[in-house]
PDB file of C-alpha atoms in Angstrom:
ATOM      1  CA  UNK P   1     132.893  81.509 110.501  1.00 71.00           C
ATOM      2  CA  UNK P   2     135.091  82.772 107.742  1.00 77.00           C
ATOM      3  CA  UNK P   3     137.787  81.135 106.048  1.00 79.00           C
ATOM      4  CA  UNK P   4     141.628  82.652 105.908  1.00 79.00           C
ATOM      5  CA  UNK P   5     141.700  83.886 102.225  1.00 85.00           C
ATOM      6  CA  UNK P   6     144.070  81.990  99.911  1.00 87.00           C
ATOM      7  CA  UNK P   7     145.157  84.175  96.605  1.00 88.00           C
ATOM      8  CA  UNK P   8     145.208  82.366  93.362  1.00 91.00           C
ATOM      9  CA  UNK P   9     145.969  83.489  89.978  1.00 83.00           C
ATOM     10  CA  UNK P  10     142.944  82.724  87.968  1.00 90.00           C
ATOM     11  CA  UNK P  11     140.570  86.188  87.360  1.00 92.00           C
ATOM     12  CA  UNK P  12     137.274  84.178  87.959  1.00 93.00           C
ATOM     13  CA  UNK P  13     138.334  83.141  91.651  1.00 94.00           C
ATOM     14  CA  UNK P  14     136.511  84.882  94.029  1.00 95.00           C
ATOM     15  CA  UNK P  15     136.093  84.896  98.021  1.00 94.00           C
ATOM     16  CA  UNK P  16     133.423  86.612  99.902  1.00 94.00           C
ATOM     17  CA  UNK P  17     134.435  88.766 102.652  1.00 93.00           C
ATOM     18  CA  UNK P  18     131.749  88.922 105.780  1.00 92.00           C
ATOM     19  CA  UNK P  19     128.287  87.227 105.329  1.00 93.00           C
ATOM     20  CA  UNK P  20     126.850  85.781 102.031  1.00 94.00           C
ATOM     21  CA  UNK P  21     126.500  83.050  99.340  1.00 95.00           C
ATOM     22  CA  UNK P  22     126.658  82.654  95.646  1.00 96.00           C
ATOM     23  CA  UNK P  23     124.161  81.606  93.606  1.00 96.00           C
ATOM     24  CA  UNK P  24     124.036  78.341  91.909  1.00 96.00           C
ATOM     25  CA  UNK P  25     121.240  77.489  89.561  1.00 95.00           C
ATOM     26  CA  UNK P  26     121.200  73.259  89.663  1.00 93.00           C
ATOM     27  CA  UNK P  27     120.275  71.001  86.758  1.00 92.00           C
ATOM     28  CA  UNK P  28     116.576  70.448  88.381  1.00 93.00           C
ATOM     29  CA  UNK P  29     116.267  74.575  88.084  1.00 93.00           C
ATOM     30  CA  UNK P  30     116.493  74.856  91.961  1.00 94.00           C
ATOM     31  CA  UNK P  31     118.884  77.534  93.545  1.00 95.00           C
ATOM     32  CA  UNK P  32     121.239  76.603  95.513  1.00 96.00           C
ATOM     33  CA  UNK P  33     123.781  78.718  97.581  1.00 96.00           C
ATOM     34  CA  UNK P  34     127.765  77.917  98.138  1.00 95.00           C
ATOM     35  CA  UNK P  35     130.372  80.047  99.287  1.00 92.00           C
ATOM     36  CA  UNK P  36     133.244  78.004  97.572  1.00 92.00           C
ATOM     37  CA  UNK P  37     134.029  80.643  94.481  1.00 92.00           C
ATOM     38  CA  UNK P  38     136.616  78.628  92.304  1.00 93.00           C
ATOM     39  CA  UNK P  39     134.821  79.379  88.722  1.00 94.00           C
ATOM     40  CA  UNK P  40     135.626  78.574  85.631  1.00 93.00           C
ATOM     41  CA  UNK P  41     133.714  79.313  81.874  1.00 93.00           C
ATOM     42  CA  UNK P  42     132.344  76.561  80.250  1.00 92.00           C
ATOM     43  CA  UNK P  43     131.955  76.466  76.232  1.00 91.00           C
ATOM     44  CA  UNK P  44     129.546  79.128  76.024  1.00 92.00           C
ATOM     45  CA  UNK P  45     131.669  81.176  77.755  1.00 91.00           C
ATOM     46  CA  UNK P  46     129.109  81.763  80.786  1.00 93.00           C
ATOM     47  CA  UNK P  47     130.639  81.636  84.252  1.00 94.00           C
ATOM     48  CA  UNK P  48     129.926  78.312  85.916  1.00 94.00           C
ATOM     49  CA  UNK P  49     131.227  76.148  89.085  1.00 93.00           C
ATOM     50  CA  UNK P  50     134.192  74.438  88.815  1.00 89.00           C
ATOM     51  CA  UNK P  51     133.172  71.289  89.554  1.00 83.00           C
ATOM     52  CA  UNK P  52     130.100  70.100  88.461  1.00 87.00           C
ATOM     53  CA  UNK P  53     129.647  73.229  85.955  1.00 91.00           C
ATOM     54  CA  UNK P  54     126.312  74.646  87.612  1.00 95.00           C
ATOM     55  CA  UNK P  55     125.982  78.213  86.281  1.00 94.00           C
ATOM     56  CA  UNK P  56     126.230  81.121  88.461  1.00 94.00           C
ATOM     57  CA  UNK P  57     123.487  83.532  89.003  1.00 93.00           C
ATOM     58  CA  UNK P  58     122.373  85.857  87.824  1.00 92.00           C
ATOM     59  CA  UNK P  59     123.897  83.926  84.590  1.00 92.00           C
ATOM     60  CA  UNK P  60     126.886  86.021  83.043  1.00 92.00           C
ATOM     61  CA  UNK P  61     128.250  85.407  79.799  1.00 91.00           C
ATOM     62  CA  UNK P  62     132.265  86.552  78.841  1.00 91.00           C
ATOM     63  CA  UNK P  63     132.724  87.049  75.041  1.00 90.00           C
ATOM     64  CA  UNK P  64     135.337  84.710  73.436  1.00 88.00           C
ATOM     65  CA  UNK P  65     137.569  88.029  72.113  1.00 87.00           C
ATOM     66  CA  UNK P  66     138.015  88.818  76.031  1.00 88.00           C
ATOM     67  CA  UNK P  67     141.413  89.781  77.101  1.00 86.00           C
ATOM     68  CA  UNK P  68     140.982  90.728  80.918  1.00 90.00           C
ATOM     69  CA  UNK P  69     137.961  89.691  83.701  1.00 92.00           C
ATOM     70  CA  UNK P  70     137.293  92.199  86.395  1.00 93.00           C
ATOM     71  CA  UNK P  71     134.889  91.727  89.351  1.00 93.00           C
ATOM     72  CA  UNK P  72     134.723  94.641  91.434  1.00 94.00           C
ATOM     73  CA  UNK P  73     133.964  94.445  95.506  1.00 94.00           C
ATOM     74  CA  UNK P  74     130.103  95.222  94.496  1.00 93.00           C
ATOM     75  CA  UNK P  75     130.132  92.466  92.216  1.00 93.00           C
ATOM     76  CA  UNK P  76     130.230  94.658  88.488  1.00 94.00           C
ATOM     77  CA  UNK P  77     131.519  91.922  86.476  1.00 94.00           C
ATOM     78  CA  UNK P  78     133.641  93.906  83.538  1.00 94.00           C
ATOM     79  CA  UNK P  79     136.308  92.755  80.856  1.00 93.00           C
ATOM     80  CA  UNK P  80     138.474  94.330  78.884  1.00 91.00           C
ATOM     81  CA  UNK P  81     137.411  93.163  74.625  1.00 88.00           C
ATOM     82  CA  UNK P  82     140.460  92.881  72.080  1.00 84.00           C
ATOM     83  CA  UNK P  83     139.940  96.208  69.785  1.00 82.00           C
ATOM     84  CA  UNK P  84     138.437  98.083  72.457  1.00 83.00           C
ATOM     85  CA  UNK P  85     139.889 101.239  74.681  1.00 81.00           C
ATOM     86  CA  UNK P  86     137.624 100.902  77.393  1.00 87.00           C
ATOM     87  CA  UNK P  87     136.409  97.734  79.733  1.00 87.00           C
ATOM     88  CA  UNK P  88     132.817  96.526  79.004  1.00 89.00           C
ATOM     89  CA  UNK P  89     130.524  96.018  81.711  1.00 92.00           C
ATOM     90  CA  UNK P  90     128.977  92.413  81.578  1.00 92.00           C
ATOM     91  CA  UNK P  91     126.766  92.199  84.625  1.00 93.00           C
ATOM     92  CA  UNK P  92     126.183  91.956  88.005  1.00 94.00           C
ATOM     93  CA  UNK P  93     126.672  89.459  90.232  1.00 94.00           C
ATOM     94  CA  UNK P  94     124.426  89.036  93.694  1.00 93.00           C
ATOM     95  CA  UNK P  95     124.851  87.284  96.902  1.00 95.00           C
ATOM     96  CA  UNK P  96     122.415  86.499  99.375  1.00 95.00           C
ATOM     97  CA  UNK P  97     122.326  85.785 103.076  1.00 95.00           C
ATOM     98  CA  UNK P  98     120.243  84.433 105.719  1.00 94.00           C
ATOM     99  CA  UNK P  99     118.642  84.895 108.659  1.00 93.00           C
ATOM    100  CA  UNK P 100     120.054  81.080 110.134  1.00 94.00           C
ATOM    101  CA  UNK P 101     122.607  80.462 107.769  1.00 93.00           C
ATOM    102  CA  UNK P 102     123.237  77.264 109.873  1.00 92.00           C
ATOM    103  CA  UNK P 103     119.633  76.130 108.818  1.00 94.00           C
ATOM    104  CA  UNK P 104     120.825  75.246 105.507  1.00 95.00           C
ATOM    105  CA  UNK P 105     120.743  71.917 104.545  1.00 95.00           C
ATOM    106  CA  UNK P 106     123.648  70.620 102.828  1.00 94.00           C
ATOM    107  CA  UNK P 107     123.229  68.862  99.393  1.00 92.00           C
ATOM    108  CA  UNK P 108     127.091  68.017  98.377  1.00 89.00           C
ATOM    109  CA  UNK P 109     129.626  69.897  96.105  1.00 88.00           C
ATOM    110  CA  UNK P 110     130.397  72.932  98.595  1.00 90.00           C
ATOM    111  CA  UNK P 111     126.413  73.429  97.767  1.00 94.00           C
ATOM    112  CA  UNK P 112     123.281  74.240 100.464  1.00 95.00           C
ATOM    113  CA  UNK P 113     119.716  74.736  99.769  1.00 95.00           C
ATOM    114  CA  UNK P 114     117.401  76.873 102.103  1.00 94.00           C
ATOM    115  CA  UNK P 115     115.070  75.313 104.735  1.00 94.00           C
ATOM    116  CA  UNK P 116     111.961  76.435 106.757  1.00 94.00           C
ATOM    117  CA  UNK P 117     114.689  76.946 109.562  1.00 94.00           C
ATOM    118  CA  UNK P 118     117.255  78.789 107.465  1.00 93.00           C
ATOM    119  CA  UNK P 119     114.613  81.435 106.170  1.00 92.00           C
ATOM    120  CA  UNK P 120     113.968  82.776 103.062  1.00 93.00           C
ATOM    121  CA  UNK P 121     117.207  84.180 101.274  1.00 94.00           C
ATOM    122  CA  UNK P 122     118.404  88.002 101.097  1.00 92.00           C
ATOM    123  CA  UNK P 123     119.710  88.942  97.840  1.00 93.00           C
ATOM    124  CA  UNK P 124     121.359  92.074  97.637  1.00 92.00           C
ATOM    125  CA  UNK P 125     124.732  93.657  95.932  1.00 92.00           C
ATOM    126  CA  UNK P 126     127.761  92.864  97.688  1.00 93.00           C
ATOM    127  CA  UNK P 127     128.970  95.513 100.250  1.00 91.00           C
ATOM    128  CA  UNK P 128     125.231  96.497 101.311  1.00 90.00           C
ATOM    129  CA  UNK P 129     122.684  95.919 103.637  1.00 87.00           C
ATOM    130  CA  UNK P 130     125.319  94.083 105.832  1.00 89.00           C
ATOM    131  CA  UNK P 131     126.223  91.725 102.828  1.00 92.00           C
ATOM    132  CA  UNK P 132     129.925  91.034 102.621  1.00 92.00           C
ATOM    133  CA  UNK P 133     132.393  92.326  99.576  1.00 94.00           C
ATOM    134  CA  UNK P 134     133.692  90.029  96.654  1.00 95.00           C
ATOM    135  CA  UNK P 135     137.381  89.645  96.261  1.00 94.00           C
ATOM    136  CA  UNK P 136     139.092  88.682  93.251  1.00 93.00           C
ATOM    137  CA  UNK P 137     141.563  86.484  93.112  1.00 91.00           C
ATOM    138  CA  UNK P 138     141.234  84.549  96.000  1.00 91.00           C
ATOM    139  CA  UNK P 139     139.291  81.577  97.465  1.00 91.00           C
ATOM    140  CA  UNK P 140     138.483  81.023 101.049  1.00 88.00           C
ATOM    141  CA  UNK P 141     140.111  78.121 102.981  1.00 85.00           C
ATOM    142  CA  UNK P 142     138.349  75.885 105.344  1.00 80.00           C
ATOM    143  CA  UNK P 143     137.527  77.362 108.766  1.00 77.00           C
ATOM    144  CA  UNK P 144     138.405  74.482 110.564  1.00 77.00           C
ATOM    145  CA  UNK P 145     142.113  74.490 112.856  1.00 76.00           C
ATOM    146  CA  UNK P 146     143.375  70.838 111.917  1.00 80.00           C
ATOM    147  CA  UNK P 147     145.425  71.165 115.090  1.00 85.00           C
ATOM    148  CA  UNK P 148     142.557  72.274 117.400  1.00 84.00           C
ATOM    149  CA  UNK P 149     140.221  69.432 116.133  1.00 84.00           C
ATOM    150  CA  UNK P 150     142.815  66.632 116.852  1.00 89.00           C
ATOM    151  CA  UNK P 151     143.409  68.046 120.608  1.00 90.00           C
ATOM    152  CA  UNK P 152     140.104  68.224 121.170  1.00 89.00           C
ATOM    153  CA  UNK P 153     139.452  64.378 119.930  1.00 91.00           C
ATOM    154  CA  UNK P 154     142.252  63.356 122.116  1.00 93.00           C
ATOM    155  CA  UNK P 155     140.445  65.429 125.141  1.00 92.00           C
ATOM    156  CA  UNK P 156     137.750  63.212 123.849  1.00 93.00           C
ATOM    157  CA  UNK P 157     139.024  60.289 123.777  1.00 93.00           C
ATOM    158  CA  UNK P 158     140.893  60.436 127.110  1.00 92.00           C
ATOM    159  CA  UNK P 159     137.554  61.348 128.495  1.00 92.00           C
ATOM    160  CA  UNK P 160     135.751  58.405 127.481  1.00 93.00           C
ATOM    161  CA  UNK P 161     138.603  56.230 128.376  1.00 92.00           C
ATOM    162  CA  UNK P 162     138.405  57.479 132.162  1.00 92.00           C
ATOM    163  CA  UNK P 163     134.414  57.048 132.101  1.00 92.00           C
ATOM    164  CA  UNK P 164     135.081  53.749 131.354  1.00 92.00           C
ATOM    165  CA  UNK P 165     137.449  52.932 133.568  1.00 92.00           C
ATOM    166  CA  UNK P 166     134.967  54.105 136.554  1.00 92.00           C
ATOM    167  CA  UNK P 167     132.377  52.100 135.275  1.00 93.00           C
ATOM    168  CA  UNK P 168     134.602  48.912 135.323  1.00 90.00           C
ATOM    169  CA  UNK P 169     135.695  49.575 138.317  1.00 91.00           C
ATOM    170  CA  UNK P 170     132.026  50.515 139.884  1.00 91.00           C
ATOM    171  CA  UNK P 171     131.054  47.354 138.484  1.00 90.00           C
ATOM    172  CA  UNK P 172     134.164  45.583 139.900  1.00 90.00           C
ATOM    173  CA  UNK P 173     132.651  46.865 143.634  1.00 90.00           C
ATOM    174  CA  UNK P 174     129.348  45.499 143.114  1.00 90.00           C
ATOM    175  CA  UNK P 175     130.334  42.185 142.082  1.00 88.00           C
ATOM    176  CA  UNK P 176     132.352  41.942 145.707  1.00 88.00           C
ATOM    177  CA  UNK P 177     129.489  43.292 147.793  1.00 87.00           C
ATOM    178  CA  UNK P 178     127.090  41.556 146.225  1.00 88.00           C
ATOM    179  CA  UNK P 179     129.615  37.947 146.727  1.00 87.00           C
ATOM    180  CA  UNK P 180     129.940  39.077 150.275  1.00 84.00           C
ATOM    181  CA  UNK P 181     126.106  39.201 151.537  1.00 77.00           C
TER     182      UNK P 181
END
């Protein structure tokens, strides 16, 4: 499920709202598909994970003379070059979906690759074809309620504790019956 959105001041942050994954070309030349957007540029000024520094697809490159980065919710990737009245379009950046997004496989570093049960991926432009919008400026946060979890392990544990209580004390029974015949 989706994160709560946390906003951040760097321009290459960027949070997916509704359904979707970035692109991540790996070392190997496989694709793989996150939806953690902290970015950063690397020397050659191409946008690239945080991390690791896997480049983002479809690869965009930021001139050095660049003053301001703009990624609209479609995913036009613009900045605005020292000298120059008007912002310069750079590229466009895709997301894609799945049809069992829980049928990716998980390979470390916020990244998945598909699997025969995740299906094929969906590429698109972000806002169509039911694919969620790109927000700059922020990152998603972890879906999971701390607070939730730990009730639920101490539901759990409680649980277990009781089951094998009954059990020791089933067992307890049986030894006496079986002493008694």
């Amino acid at each position: 499920t989706q994160g709560n959105m946390l906003t951040t001041e760097n321009a290459l942050d960027m949070s997916i709202q509704g359904r979707g994954y970035f692109e991540i070309l790996q070392p190997d030349g496989t694709i793989a598909y996150t939806r953690n957007g902290q970015f950063t540029l690397n020397d050659q000024g191409q946008i690239v994970t945080s991390g690791a520094g896997f480049l983002l697809q479809p690869e965009i490159a930021v001139p050095e003379d660049a003053q301001q980065i703009t990624i609209s919710q479609d995913g036009e990737v613009s900045a605005t070059i020292r000298g120059q009245a008007d912002a310069q379009v750079l590229g466009q950046l895709n997301i894609s979906d799945f049809v069992n997004p829980t049928g990716l496989q998980p390979t470390g570093q916020n990244l998945f690759v598909e699997t025969a049960s995740s299906g094929a991926p969906i590429q698109g432009v972000p806002g169509l074809q039911g694919l969620g919008t790109i927000s700059q400026g922020t990152l998603e946060t972890s879906n999971v309620n701390v607070t939730e979890e730990l009730v639920n392990l101490i539901e759990s544990q409680r649980l277990y504790e009781m089951n094998s209580k009954v059990i020791s004390s089933v067992d307890q029974m049986l030894g006496q019956v079986i002493q008694q015949l």
